[in-house]
Coordinates of C-alpha atoms and ligand atoms in Angstrom, one line a residue:
X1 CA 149.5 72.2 -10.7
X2 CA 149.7 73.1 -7.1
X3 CA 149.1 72.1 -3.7
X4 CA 148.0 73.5 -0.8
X5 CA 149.0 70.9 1.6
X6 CA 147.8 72.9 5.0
X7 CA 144.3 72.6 4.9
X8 CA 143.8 69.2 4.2
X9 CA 146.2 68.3 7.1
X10 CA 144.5 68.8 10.6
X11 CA 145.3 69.5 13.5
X12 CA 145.0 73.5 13.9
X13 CA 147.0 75.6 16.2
X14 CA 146.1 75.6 19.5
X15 CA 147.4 79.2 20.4
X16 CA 145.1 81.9 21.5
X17 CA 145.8 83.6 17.5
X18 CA 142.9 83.2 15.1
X19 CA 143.5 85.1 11.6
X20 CA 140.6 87.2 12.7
X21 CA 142.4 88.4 15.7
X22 CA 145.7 89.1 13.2
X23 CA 143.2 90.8 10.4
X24 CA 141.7 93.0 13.8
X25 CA 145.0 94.3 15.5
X26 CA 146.7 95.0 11.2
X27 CA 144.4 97.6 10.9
X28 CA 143.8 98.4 14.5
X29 CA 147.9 99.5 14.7
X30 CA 148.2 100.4 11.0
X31 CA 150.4 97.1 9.8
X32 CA 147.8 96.5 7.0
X33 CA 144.8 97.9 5.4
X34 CA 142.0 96.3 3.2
X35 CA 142.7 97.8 -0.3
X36 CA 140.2 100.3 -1.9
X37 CA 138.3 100.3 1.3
X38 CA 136.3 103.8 0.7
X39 CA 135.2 101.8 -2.7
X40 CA 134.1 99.0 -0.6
X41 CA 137.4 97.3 -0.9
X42 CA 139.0 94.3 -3.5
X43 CA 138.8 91.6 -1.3
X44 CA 142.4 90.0 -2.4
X45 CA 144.6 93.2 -2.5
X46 CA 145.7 94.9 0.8
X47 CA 148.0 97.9 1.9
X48 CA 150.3 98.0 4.2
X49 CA 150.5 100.8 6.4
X50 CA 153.9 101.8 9.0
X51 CA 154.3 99.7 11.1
X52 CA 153.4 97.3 8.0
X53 CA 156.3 98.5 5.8
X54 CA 159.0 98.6 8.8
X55 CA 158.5 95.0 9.3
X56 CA 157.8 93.5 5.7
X57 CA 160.9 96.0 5.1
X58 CA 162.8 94.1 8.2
X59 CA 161.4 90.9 7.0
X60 CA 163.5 91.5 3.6
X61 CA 166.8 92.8 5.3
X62 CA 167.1 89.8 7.1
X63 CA 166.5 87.6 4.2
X64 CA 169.2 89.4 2.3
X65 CA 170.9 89.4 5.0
X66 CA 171.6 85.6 5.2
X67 CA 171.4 84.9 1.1
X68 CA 174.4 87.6 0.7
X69 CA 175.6 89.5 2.9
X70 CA 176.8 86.7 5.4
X71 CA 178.0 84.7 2.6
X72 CA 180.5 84.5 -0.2
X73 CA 178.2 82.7 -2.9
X74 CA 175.5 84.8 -3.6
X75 CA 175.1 87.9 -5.4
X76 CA 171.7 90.3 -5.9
X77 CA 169.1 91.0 -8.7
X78 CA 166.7 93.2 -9.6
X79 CA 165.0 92.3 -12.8
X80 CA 162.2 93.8 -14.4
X81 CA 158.7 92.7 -13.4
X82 CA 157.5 93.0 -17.6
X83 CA 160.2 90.7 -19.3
X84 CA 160.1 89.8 -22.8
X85 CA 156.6 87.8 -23.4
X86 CA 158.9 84.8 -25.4
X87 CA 160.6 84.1 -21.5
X88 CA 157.0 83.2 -20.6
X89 CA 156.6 81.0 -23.1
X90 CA 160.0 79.7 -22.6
X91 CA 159.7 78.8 -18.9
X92 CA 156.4 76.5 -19.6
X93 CA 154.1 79.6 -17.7
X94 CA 152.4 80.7 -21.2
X95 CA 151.4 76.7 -21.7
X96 CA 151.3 75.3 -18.3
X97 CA 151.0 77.9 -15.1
X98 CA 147.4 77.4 -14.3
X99 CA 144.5 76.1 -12.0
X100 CA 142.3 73.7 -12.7
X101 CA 139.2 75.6 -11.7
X102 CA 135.5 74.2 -10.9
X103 CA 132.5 76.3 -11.4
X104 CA 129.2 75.6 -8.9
X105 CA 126.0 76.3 -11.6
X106 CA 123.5 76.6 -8.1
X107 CA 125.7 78.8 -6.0
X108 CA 127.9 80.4 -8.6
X109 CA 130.8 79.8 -6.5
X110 CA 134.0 79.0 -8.2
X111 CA 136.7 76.6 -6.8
X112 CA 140.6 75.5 -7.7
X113 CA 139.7 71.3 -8.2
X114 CA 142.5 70.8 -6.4
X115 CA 141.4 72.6 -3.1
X116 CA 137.1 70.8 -2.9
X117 CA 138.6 68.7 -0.3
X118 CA 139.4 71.7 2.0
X119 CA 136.7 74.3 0.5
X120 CA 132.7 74.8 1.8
X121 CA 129.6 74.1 -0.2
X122 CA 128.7 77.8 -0.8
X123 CA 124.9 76.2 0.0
X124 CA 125.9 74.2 3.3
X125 CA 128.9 75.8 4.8
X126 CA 129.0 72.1 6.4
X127 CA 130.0 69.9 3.2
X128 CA 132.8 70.1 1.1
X129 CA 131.7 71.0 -3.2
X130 CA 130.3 68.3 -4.4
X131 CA 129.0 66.7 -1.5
X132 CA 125.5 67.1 -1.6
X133 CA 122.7 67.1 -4.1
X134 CA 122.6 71.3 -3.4
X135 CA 125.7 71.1 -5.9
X136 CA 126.1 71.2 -9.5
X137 CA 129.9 71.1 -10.5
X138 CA 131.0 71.9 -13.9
X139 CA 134.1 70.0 -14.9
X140 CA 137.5 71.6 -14.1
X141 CA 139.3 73.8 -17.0
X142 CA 142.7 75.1 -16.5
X143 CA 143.0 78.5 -15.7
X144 CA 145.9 80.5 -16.4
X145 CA 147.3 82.4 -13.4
X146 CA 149.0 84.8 -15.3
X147 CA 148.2 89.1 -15.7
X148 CA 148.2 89.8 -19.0
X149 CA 149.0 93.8 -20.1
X150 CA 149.8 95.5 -23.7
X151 CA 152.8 97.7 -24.3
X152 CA 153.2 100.7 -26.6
X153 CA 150.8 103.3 -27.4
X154 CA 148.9 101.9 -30.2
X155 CA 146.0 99.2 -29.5
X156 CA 146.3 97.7 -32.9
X157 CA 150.5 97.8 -33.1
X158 CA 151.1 97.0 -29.0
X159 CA 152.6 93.8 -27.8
X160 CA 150.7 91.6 -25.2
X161 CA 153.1 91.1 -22.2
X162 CA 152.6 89.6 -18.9
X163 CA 153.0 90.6 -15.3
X164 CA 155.9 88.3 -13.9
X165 CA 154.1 85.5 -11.5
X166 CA 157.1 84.7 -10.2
X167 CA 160.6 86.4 -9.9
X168 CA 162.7 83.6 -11.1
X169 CA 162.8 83.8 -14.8
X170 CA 164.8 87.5 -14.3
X171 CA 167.3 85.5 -12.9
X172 CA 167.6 82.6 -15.6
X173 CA 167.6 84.9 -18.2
X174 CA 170.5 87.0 -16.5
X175 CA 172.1 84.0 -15.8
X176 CA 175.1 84.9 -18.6
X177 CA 175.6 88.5 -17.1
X178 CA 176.3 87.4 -13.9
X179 CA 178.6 84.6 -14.2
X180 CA 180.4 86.5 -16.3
X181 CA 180.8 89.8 -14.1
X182 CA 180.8 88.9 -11.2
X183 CA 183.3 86.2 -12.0
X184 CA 181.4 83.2 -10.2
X185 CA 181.8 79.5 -10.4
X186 CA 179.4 77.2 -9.4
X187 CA 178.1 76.5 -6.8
X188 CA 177.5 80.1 -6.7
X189 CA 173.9 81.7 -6.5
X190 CA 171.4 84.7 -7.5
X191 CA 169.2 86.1 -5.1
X192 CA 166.1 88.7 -5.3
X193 CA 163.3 90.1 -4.1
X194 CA 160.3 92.1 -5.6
X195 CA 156.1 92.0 -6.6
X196 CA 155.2 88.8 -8.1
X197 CA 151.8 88.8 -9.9
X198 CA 149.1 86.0 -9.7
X199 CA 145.2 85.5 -11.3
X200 CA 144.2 83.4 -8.0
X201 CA 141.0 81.6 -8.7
X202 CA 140.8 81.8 -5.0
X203 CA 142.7 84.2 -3.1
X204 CA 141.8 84.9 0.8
X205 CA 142.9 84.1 4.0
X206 CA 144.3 87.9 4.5
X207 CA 147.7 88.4 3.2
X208 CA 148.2 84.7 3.1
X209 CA 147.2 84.6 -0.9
X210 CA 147.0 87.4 -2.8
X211 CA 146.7 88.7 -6.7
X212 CA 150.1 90.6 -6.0
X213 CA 153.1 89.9 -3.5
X214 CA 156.5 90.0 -3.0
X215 CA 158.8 87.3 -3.8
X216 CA 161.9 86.7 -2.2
X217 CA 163.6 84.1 -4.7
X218 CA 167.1 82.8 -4.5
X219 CA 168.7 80.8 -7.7
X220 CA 171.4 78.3 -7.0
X221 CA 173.7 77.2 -10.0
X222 CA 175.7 74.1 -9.1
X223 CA 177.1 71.3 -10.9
X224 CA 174.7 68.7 -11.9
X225 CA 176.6 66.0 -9.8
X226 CA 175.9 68.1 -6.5
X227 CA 172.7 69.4 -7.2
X228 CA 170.9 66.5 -4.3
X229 CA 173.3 67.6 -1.7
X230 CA 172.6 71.1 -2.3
X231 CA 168.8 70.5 -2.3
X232 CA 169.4 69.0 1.5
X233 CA 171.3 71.9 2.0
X234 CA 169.0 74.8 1.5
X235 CA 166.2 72.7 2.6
X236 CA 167.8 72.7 6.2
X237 CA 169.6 75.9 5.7
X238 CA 166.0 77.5 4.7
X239 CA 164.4 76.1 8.0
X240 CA 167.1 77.1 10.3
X241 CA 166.3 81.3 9.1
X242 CA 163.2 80.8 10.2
X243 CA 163.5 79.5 13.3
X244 CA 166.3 82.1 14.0
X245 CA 164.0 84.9 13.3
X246 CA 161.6 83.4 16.0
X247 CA 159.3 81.2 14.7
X248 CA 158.7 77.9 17.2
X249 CA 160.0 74.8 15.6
X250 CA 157.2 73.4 16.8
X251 CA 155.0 74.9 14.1
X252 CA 157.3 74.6 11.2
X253 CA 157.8 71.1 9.7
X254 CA 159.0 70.3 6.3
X255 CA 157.2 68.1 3.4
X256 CA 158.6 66.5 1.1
X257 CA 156.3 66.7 -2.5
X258 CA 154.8 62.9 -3.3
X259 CA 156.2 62.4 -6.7
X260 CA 152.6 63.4 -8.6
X261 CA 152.7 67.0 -7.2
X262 CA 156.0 67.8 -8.7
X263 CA 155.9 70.5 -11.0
X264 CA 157.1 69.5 -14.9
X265 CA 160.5 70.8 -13.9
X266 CA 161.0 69.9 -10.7
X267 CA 163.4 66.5 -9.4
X268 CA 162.5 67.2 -5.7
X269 CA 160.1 70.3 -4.2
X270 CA 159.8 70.1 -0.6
X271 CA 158.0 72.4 1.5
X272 CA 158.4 74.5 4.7
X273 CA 155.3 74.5 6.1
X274 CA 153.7 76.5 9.5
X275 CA 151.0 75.7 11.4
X276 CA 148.9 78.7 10.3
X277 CA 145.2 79.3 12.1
X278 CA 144.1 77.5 8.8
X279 CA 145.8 74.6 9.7
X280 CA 149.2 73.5 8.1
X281 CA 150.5 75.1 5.1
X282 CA 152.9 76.2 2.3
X283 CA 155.3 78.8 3.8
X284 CA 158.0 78.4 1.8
X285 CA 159.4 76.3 -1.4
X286 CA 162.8 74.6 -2.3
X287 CA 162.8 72.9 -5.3
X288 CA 165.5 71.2 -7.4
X289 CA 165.1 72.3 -10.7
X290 CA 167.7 70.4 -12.7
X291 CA 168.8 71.8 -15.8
X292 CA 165.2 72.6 -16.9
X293 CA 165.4 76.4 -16.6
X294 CA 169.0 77.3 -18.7
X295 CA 167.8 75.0 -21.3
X296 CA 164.7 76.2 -22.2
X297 CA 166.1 79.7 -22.2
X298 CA 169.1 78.3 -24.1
X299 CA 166.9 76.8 -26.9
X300 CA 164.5 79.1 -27.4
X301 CA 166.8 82.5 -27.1
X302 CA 169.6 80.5 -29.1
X303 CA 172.1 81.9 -26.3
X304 CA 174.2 79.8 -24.8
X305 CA 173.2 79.5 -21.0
X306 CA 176.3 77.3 -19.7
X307 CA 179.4 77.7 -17.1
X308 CA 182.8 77.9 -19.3
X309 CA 185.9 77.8 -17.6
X310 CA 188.2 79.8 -19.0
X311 CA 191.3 77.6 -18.0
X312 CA 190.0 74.3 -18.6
X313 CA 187.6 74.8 -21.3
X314 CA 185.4 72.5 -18.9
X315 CA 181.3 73.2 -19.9
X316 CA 178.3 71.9 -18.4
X317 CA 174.9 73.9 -17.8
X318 CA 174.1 74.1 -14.2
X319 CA 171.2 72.5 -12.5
X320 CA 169.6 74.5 -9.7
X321 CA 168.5 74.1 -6.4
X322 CA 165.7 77.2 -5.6
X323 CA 164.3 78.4 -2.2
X324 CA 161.7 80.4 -2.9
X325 CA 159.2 82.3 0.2
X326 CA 156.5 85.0 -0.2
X327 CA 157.6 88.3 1.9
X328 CA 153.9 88.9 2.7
X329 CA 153.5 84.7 4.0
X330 CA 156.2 85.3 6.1
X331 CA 155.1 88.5 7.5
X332 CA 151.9 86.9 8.2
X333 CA 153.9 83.4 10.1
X334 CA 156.0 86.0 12.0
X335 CA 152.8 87.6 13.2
X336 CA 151.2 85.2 14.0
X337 CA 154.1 83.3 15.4
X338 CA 154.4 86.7 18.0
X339 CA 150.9 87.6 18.6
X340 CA 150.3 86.4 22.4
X341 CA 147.8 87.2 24.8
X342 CA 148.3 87.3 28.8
X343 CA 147.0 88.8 31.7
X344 CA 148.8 91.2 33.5
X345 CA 147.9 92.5 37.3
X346 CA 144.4 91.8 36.2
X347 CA 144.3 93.3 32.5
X348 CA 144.5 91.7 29.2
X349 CA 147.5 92.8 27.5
X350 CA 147.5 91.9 23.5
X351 CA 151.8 91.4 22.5
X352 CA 153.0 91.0 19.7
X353 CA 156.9 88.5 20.6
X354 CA 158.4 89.7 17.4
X355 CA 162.2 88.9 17.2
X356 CA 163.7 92.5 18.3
X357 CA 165.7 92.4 14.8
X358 CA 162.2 92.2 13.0
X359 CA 159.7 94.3 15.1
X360 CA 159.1 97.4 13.0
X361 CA 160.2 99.6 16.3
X362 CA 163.2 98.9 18.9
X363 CA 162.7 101.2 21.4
X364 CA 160.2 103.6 22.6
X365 CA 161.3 107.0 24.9
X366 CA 158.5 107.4 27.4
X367 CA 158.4 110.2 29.8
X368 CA 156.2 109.2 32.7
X369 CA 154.9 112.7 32.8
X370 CA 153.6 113.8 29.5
X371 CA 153.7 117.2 30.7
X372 CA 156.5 117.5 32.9
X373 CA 159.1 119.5 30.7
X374 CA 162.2 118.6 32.6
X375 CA 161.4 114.8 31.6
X376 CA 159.9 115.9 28.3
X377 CA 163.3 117.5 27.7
X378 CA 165.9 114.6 29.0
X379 CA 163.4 111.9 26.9
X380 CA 163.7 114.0 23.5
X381 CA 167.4 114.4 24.0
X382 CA 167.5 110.5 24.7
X383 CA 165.4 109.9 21.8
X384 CA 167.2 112.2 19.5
X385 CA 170.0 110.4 20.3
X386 CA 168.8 106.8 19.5
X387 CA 166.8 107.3 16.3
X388 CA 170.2 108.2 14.8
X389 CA 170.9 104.5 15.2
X390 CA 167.6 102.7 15.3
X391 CA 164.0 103.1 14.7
X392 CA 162.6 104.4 17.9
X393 CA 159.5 106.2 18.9
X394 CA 159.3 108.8 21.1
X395 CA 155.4 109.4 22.9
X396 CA 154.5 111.4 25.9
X397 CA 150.3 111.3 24.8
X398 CA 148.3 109.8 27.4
X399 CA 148.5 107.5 30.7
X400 CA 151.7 105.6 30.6
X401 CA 150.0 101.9 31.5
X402 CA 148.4 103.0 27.4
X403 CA 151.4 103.7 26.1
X404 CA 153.0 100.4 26.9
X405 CA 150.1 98.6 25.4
X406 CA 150.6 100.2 22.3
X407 CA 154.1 99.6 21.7
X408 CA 153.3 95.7 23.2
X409 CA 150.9 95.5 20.0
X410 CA 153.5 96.4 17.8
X411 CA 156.1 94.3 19.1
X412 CA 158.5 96.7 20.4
X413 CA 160.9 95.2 22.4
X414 CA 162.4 97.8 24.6
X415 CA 160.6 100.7 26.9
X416 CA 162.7 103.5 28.0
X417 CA 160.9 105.3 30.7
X418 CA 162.0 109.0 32.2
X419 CA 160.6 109.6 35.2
X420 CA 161.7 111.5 38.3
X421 CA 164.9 109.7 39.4
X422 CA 165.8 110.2 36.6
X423 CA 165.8 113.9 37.0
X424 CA 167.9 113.4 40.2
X425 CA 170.6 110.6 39.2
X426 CA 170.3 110.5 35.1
X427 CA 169.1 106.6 35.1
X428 CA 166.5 105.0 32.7
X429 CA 164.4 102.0 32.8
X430 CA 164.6 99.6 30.2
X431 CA 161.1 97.8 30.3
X432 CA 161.6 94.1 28.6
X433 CA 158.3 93.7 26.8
X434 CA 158.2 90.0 27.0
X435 CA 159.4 89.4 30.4
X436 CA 158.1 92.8 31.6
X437 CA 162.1 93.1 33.7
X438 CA 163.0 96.8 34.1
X439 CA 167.0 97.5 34.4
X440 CA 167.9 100.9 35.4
X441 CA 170.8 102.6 33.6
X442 CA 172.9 105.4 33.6
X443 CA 171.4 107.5 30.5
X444 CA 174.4 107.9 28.7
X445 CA 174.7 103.5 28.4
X446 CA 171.4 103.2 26.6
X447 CA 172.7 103.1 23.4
X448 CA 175.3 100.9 23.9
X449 CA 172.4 98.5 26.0
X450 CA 170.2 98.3 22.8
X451 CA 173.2 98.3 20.7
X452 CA 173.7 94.7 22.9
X453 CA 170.0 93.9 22.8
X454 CA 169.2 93.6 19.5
X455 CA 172.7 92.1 18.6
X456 CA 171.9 89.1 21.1
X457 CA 170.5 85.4 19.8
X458 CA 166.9 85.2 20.8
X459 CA 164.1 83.0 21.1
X460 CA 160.8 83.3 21.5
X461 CA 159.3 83.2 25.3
X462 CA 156.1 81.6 23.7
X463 CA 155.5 77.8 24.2
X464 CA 154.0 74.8 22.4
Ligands
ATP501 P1 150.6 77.9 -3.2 O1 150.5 76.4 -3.4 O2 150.3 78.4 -1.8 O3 149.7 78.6 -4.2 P2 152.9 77.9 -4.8 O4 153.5 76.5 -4.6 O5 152.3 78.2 -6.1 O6 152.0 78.4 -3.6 P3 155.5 79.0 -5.4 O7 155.2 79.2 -6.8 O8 156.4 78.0 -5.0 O9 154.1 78.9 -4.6 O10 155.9 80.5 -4.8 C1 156.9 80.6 -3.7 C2 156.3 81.3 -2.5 O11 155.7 82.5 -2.9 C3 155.2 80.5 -1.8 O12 155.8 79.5 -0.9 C4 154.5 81.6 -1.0 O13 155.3 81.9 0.1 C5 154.6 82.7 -2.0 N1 153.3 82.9 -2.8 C6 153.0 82.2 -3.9 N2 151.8 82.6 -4.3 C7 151.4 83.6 -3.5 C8 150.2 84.5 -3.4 N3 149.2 84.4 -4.3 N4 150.1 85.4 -2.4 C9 151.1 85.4 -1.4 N5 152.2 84.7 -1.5 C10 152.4 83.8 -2.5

């Protein structure tokens, strides 16, 4: 049922990043941690640590920020993640949201059919499933993707329910509620953003598939006649976020689904996809969705799921046009779109060329002297000041060349140093992580300077 286009599709990115390096410097700086690691981990479920949650939490502000705050059309969600098990069935997921999965009866490995091209013989790491007499392939069955729970207190009178795979169907099924509230006409949309729960047959690749994530889904109800141009739309529009949040055009591209990939609902999916160390794959999806969704809710809930207009009396049930991107996916492009490696005066510094609006810090207050209390003294008053505004850290443990490299490795854009001019003539430098500049100001502009900083358009400094 789906495709995952990247690995079949050579070439792989030429950048100094390997996952490996991502998976090393996630733990090494606290983004993310292997779950249940003191019980010798679950290899498909991860934590995320600090520096982790500031930028998956920075990677959702700015998603919200485009889908509704900067616009007029959209409004926000938050449905429940256990729905009523009859949506499920509904949507086509109960019947139709599964794998086709291939068993190995020699190695005992299991596969999605869909992926053998791009999988390894679990005998000869060299050949693909299949390939060689060392494999013994049972035929595919379908597998359904979906967590399946019980609710209420009895065994024998609970209800089976599932854990939402998607976020998508909360919206559908509110569809009514918010027409009719917040008084929109379409085109007008429905965003959210929350866990999302999927069986994988075959998670891996770090955070790139796991059993749970974070969804960040955006419904968008327009009349059927427009629904093409829309699709265009958020296709482009959907592109464009990313590359304003830093990630090189040259490693996004988007691909259109050929017309036997399409899910049963779909009129048009295409994908965003990034050059991931794996080679290219799904980022992000927009599909056109027609009228499939309010139909199917419409028949089998026997409530009408339709735009009215009150002065016209004019009905029609919207079709919609649906970006949909994984927080955690993104979080791991954004890395490694950032993670860059250069020498400096003769040592290797690790950076991390996170756009300034997503790196999980902004600014860190460095006195030069650690122990010198004037400095100590001026930098916590600085620092005081700023984390009013911003998330800053303030760190006077250590040499100062170590202290740098820390906050290079978690992206922080902006150093602040205190040293002893600026016990003399209250200036500051303001260390540019990716250019490595210093400006000196007066103390009492640095707000104001950041303030500028991270308001200004940026791109990253990283080529090819
Ligand atoms: P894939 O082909 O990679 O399995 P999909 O086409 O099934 O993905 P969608 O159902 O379109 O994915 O979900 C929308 C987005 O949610 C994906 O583009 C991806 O960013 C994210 N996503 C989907 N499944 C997972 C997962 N298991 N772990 C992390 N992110 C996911």
């Amino acid at each position: 049922m789906r495709y995952l286009s990247g690995s079949l599709c050579p070439p792989v990115s030429t950048d100094a990043v390997t996952m490996d390096k991502i998976v090393s410097l996630s733990k090494r700086r606290g983004f993310v941690f292997p779950s249940s690691e003191i019980y010798g981990g679950l290899g498909s479920s991860y934590d995320y640590g600090h520096y982790g949650v500031l930028l998956k939490d920075n990677v959702k502000a700015r998603w919200l920020e485009a889908m509704v705050r900067e616009r007029d059309d959209i409004v926000a969600l938050d449905s429940s993640i256990i729905l009523h098990p009859e949506v499920w069935k509904a949507s086509g997921h109960v019947g139709g949201f599964s794998d086709p999965l291939v068993d190995c009866r020699l190695c005992k490995q299991r596969f999605r059919e869909d992926h053998l091209e791009t999988e390894r013989c679990g005998k000869r790491p060299s050949k693909k499933p299949g390939e060689t007499a060392e494999c013994d392939l049972t035929e595919a069955r379908q597998f359904n993707l979906m967590f399946r729970t019980r609710v209420g207190a009895m065994e024998e009178s609970g209800v089976d329910v599932y854990l939402r795979p998607e976020t998508a169907q909360g919206i559908f099924i509110n569809f009514k509620n918010v027409a009719s509230i917040a008084r929109r006409k379409p085109p007008f949309g429905i965003a959210q953003v929350g866990k999302s729960f999927r069986n994988e047959i075959t998670p891996g690749n770090f955070i790139f598939r796991t059993l749970e994530f974070e969804q960040m889904e955006m419904e968008f109800f327009v009349p059927p006649a427009e629904a093409d141009e829309w699709y265009r739309y958020w296709v482009a529009e959907r592109l464009a976020w990313h590359v304003r949040y830093g990630v090189r055009e040259s490693h996004l591209r988007v691909r259109p689904h050929e017309a036997d990939e399409l899910s049963h609902y779909s009129r048009g999916t295409s994908d965003i996809e990034y050059l991931f160390p794996i080679g290219w794959s799904e980022l992000e999806g927009i599909a056109n969705r027609g009228d499939f969704d309010l139909t199917q809710h419409t028949e089998a809930s026997g409530t009408k799921l339709e735009w009215v207009d009150a002065g016209t009396g004019e009905r029609f049930v919207p079709h919609v046009v649906e970006p949909a991107l994984g927080v955690n996916r993104s979080m791991l492009a954004f890395l490694i779109d950032a993670y860059d490696e250069e020498v400096v005066g003769e040592r290797q510094r690790t950076v991390l060329r996170l756009h300034p609006q997503l790196a999980p810090v902004k600014a860190a207050v460095l006195p030069l002297v650690g122990k010198d209390a004037a400095m100590v003294e001026m930098a916590r008053s600085l620092f005081e000041e700023l984390r009013r505004h911003h998330s800053v850290e303030y760190d006077d443990n250590g040499a100062i060349g170590r202290r740098y490299r820390r906050q290079d490795e978690i992206g922080t854009p902006y150093g602040l140093t205190i040293d002893e001019q600026t016990l003399e003539d209250e200036t500051v430098t303001v260390r540019d992580r990716d250019s490595l500049e210093q400006e000196r100001l007066p103390i009492g502009g640095v707000r104001a300077r950041i303030g500028e900083l991270l308001a200004a358009d940026w791109r990253s400094p990283k080529v090819g």
